[in-house]
Coordinates of N, CA and C in Angstrom, one line a residue:
Q1 N 18.3 9.7 27.5 CA 18.3 10.9 26.8 C 17.1 12.0 27.2
R2 N 17.5 13.2 27.9 CA 16.8 14.0 28.2 C 15.6 15.1 26.9
F3 N 14.5 15.3 27.4 CA 13.8 16.2 26.3 C 13.1 16.9 27.2
H4 N 12.3 17.9 26.8 CA 11.7 19.1 27.5 C 10.7 19.5 26.2
T5 N 9.7 19.0 26.1 CA 8.4 19.9 25.4 C 8.0 20.9 25.2
A6 N 8.2 21.8 26.4 CA 8.5 23.5 26.0 C 9.4 23.7 25.2
E7 N 10.2 23.3 25.1 CA 11.4 23.4 23.8 C 11.2 23.3 22.5
S8 N 10.8 21.6 22.7 CA 11.0 21.1 21.7 C 9.5 20.1 21.0
K9 N 9.0 19.7 19.9 CA 7.9 19.0 19.8 C 8.7 17.8 19.5
T10 N 9.9 17.6 18.9 CA 9.9 16.4 18.4 C 11.4 15.9 19.1
V11 N 11.4 14.6 19.0 CA 12.8 14.3 19.8 C 13.7 13.3 18.8
A12 N 15.3 14.0 19.0 CA 15.8 12.8 17.6 C 16.4 11.7 18.6
L13 N 16.2 10.5 17.8 CA 16.7 9.1 18.3 C 18.1 9.2 17.7
E14 N 19.1 9.4 18.6 CA 20.4 9.4 18.4 C 21.3 8.1 17.8
G15 N 21.8 8.3 16.5 CA 22.4 7.3 16.3 C 21.2 5.8 15.6
A16 N 20.1 6.3 15.3 CA 19.0 5.5 14.6 C 19.6 5.0 12.9
G17 N 20.1 5.8 12.7 CA 20.7 5.7 10.9 C 21.4 4.7 11.1
S18 N 22.2 4.0 12.3 CA 23.4 3.3 12.4 C 22.6 1.5 12.6
W19 N 21.2 2.2 13.0 CA 20.5 0.6 13.4 C 20.2 -0.3 12.6
A20 N 19.9 -1.3 12.9 CA 19.8 -2.9 11.6 C 18.4 -2.5 11.8
E21 N 18.0 -2.9 10.5 CA 16.5 -3.0 10.6 C 15.5 -4.0 11.2
G22 N 14.3 -3.7 11.3 CA 13.5 -4.8 12.4 C 12.7 -3.6 13.1
K23 N 12.3 -4.5 14.1 CA 11.0 -4.0 15.2 C 11.6 -3.2 16.2
Y24 N 11.3 -2.3 16.5 CA 12.0 -1.3 17.9 C 10.6 -0.9 18.9
R25 N 11.2 -1.1 19.8 CA 10.0 -0.2 21.2 C 10.8 1.0 21.5
L26 N 9.7 1.9 21.4 CA 10.5 3.2 22.3 C 9.4 3.7 23.4
E27 N 10.3 3.6 24.4 CA 9.4 4.0 25.5 C 9.7 5.4 26.0
L28 N 9.1 6.5 26.2 CA 9.0 7.6 27.1 C 8.6 7.8 28.5
R29 N 9.1 8.2 29.4 CA 8.8 8.1 31.0 C 8.9 9.8 31.3
T30 N 8.2 10.2 32.1 CA 8.0 11.4 32.4 C 6.9 11.5 34.0
E31 N 6.7 12.7 34.5 CA 6.1 13.1 35.9 C 5.1 13.7 34.9
D32 N 3.5 13.8 35.2 CA 2.6 15.0 34.7 C 2.7 15.9 36.2
K33 N 2.1 17.1 35.8 CA 2.6 18.3 36.8 C 1.5 18.2 38.1
F34 N 1.5 16.9 38.4 CA 0.9 16.5 39.8 C 2.0 15.6 40.3
G35 N 3.0 15.1 39.3 CA 3.8 14.1 39.9 C 3.8 12.5 39.8
K36 N 2.6 12.4 39.0 CA 2.5 10.8 38.8 C 2.9 10.5 37.3
A37 N 3.5 9.5 37.9 CA 4.6 9.0 36.3 C 3.4 8.6 35.0
V38 N 4.0 9.0 34.1 CA 3.2 9.1 32.8 C 4.6 8.2 31.9
T39 N 3.8 7.1 31.3 CA 4.9 6.4 29.8 C 3.9 6.2 29.0
L40 N 4.9 6.4 27.6 CA 4.3 6.3 26.5 C 5.3 5.0 26.1
T41 N 4.4 4.2 25.5 CA 5.5 3.2 24.3 C 4.6 3.1 23.2
K42 N 5.8 3.0 22.2 CA 5.2 3.1 20.9 C 6.4 1.8 20.1
F43 N 5.6 1.5 19.2 CA 6.3 0.3 18.4 C 6.6 0.4 16.9
F44 N 7.9 0.4 16.3 CA 7.8 1.1 15.1 C 8.9 0.1 14.5
T45 N 8.9 0.4 12.8 CA 9.8 -0.7 12.2 C 10.9 0.3 11.4
L46 N 12.1 0.0 11.4 CA 13.4 0.6 10.6 C 12.9 -0.4 9.5
Y47 N 13.6 0.6 8.9 CA 14.0 -0.1 7.4 C 15.0 0.4 6.6
N48 N 15.6 0.0 5.4 CA 16.3 0.3 4.4 C 16.0 0.3 3.1
L49 N 15.7 0.9 2.0 CA 15.3 0.6 0.6 C 16.6 0.1 0.1
K50 N 18.1 0.3 0.2 CA 19.0 -0.5 -0.3 C 19.1 -1.9 0.3
E51 N 18.4 -2.1 1.6 CA 18.7 -3.3 1.7 C 17.4 -4.5 0.8
K52 N 18.0 -5.7 0.5 CA 17.1 -6.7 -0.6 C 16.1 -7.3 0.7
T53 N 16.2 -7.6 1.6 CA 15.7 -8.3 2.7 C 14.7 -7.6 3.2
V54 N 13.4 -8.2 3.7 CA 12.1 -7.8 4.8 C 12.5 -7.3 6.0
P55 N 12.4 -6.0 6.4 CA 12.6 -6.8 7.9 C 11.5 -7.1 9.1
D56 N 12.2 -7.7 10.0 CA 11.9 -8.7 11.0 C 11.1 -10.0 10.4
H57 N 11.4 -10.5 9.2 CA 11.2 -11.7 8.9 C 10.0 -11.7 8.4
A58 N 8.9 -10.7 8.3 CA 7.8 -10.3 7.7 C 7.1 -11.4 6.8
I59 N 6.0 -12.0 6.8 CA 5.4 -12.6 5.7 C 4.7 -11.3 4.9
E60 N 4.3 -10.6 5.0 CA 3.7 -9.5 4.3 C 4.3 -8.2 4.9
W61 N 5.4 -7.2 4.2 CA 5.5 -6.1 4.9 C 5.1 -5.0 3.9
H62 N 4.6 -3.7 4.0 CA 4.9 -2.8 2.8 C 4.3 -1.6 3.8
S63 N 5.3 -0.5 2.7 CA 5.1 0.8 3.4 C 5.2 1.8 2.7
S64 N 4.6 2.9 2.5 CA 4.7 3.9 1.8 C 6.2 5.0 1.9
I65 N 6.5 5.4 0.2 CA 7.6 5.8 0.0 C 7.0 7.3 -0.4
K66 N 6.4 7.4 -1.4 CA 5.5 8.7 -1.9 C 4.4 8.2 -1.9
D67 N 2.9 8.6 -1.2 CA 1.8 8.5 -1.7 C 0.9 9.5 -2.0
A68 N 1.7 10.8 -2.0 CA 0.7 11.7 -2.7 C 1.7 12.6 -3.7
G69 N 0.5 12.9 -4.8 CA 1.5 14.3 -5.7 C 0.9 14.4 -6.7
E70 N 1.4 15.3 -7.7 CA 1.0 15.9 -8.6 C 0.6 15.0 -10.3
P71 N -0.3 15.2 -10.9 CA -0.4 14.3 -11.9 C 0.9 14.7 -13.0
G72 N 1.1 13.4 -12.9 CA 2.5 13.4 -14.1 C 3.5 12.4 -13.3
Q73 N 3.5 12.9 -11.8 CA 4.3 12.1 -10.9 C 4.1 10.7 -10.5
T74 N 5.0 10.1 -9.9 CA 4.6 8.3 -9.8 C 4.4 8.4 -8.2
A75 N 3.4 7.3 -7.9 CA 3.4 7.3 -6.2 C 4.0 6.3 -5.9
R76 N 5.3 5.7 -5.1 CA 5.8 4.5 -4.9 C 5.5 3.7 -3.3
F77 N 5.9 2.7 -3.6 CA 5.6 2.1 -2.5 C 6.7 0.7 -2.3
A78 N 7.1 0.3 -1.5 CA 7.5 -1.2 -1.1 C 6.9 -1.8 -0.1
W79 N 7.3 -3.1 -0.7 CA 6.5 -4.1 -0.3 C 7.4 -5.5 -0.6
G80 N 7.3 -6.5 0.4 CA 7.6 -7.5 0.2 C 7.5 -8.8 1.4
S81 N 8.5 -10.0 0.9 CA 8.1 -11.0 1.9 C 9.2 -11.8 2.6
A82 N 9.4 -12.2 3.4 CA 10.7 -13.1 4.0 C 10.4 -14.3 3.8
A83 N 9.1 -14.6 2.9 CA 8.4 -15.9 2.5 C 9.4 -16.1 1.1
K84 N 9.4 -17.8 0.7 CA 10.3 -17.8 -1.0 C 9.4 -17.3 -1.8
D85 N 8.4 -17.7 -2.0 CA 7.4 -17.0 -3.2 C 6.0 -16.8 -2.4
V86 N 5.7 -15.6 -2.5 CA 4.6 -14.8 -2.2 C 3.4 -14.0 -2.8
Y87 N 2.3 -13.8 -3.6 CA 1.5 -13.1 -4.3 C 1.0 -12.5 -4.1
A88 N 0.6 -11.6 -4.6 CA -0.3 -10.6 -3.7 C -1.3 -9.8 -4.5
L89 N -2.7 -9.5 -4.5 CA -3.9 -9.4 -5.4 C -3.4 -7.4 -5.1
L90 N -2.9 -7.1 -6.3 CA -3.0 -5.8 -6.2 C -4.4 -5.0 -6.6
E91 N -5.0 -4.2 -6.2 CA -6.3 -3.4 -6.6 C -5.9 -2.1 -6.6
V92 N -6.1 -1.3 -7.5 CA -5.9 0.1 -8.0 C -7.2 0.6 -7.7
Y93 N -8.1 1.5 -6.6 CA -9.4 2.0 -6.9 C -9.0 3.9 -7.6
R94 N -9.8 4.5 -8.3 CA -10.0 5.6 -8.1 C -11.3 6.3 -8.0
S95 N -11.6 7.2 -7.3 CA -13.1 7.7 -6.7 C -13.5 6.7 -6.7
G96 N -13.2 5.3 -5.9 CA -14.3 4.5 -5.3 C -14.5 3.6 -6.5
K97 N -13.3 3.4 -7.7 CA -14.5 2.9 -8.8 C -12.8 1.8 -9.0
P98 N -12.8 0.4 -9.2 CA -11.7 0.0 -9.7 C -11.0 0.4 -11.0
L99 N -9.8 0.6 -10.7 CA -9.3 0.5 -12.0 C -8.2 0.2 -12.5
E100 N -7.2 -0.9 -11.9 CA -6.8 -2.0 -12.0 C -6.5 -3.2 -11.0
R101 N -6.3 -4.3 -11.8 CA -6.1 -5.4 -11.0 C -5.5 -6.5 -11.2
R102 N -4.0 -6.6 -10.4 CA -3.3 -7.5 -10.9 C -2.3 -7.9 -9.7
W103 N -2.0 -9.4 -9.9 CA -1.4 -10.0 -9.0 C 0.1 -9.5 -9.4
I104 N 0.6 -9.3 -8.0 CA 2.0 -8.9 -8.2 C 2.8 -10.4 -7.0
R105 N 4.3 -10.5 -7.3 CA 4.9 -11.3 -6.5 C 6.5 -10.9 -6.0
A106 N 6.4 -11.4 -4.7 CA 7.8 -11.4 -4.0 C 8.0 -12.3 -3.6
G107 N 10.0 -12.6 -3.4 CA 10.2 -14.1 -2.8 C 11.6 -13.4 -2.0
K108 N 11.6 -13.5 -0.7 CA 12.4 -13.5 -0.1 C 13.4 -11.9 -0.6
K109 N 12.4 -10.7 -0.6 CA 13.2 -9.6 -0.7 C 11.9 -8.4 -0.7
K110 N 12.3 -7.4 -1.1 CA 11.8 -6.2 -1.1 C 11.7 -5.7 -2.6
E111 N 10.3 -5.3 -2.7 CA 9.9 -4.9 -4.6 C 9.5 -3.2 -4.4
L112 N 9.9 -2.5 -5.2 CA 9.6 -1.4 -5.3 C 8.0 -1.4 -6.7
L113 N 7.0 -0.6 -6.1 CA 5.8 -0.8 -6.8 C 5.8 0.7 -6.7
E114 N 5.7 1.2 -8.3 CA 5.3 2.5 -8.7 C 4.0 2.7 -9.5
L115 N 2.9 3.2 -9.3 CA 1.6 3.7 -10.1 C 1.9 5.3 -10.4
P116 N 1.7 5.4 -11.5 CA 1.5 7.0 -12.2 C 0.4 7.5 -11.3
I117 N 0.6 8.9 -10.8 CA -0.8 9.7 -10.9 C -1.1 10.7 -12.1
A118 N -2.0 10.5 -12.2 CA -3.0 10.7 -13.1 C -3.9 12.2 -12.9
E119 N -3.9 13.0 -13.9 CA -5.0 13.7 -13.6 C -6.1 13.8 -13.1
S120 N -7.0 12.7 -13.3 CA -8.4 12.2 -12.9 C -8.0 11.7 -11.5
D121 N -6.7 11.4 -11.1 CA -6.7 11.5 -9.3 C -6.8 12.4 -8.1
R122 N -6.6 13.7 -9.0 CA -7.1 14.9 -8.1 C -8.5 14.9 -7.1
G123 N -8.1 15.3 -6.1 CA -9.1 15.4 -5.2 C -10.0 16.1 -5.3

């Protein structure tokens, strides 16, 4: 797929909506103004919250869904494991001080973790 940076700063990955969950490699190749070859390689993970399994058979996987907001809203994170029984220690800090500490569990699936955003969370 051809792409010109003078016309746009983003590139659409055609058909990505139908790709399977997993790890992917994106490679962009071009020439600089001196004719020298330039290559950029990026690795990324595609996931679908509607799918129950964890992408790429990961022992531990997590991703922010909504990590900022206003008081009264909820921060949302997805996490999970491809292993049968996995426990993780969740620690929540506000202003550098521990607020909450608890064990959370996942087993061969994704879990949704929701944390309320309080007035005391304002920066």
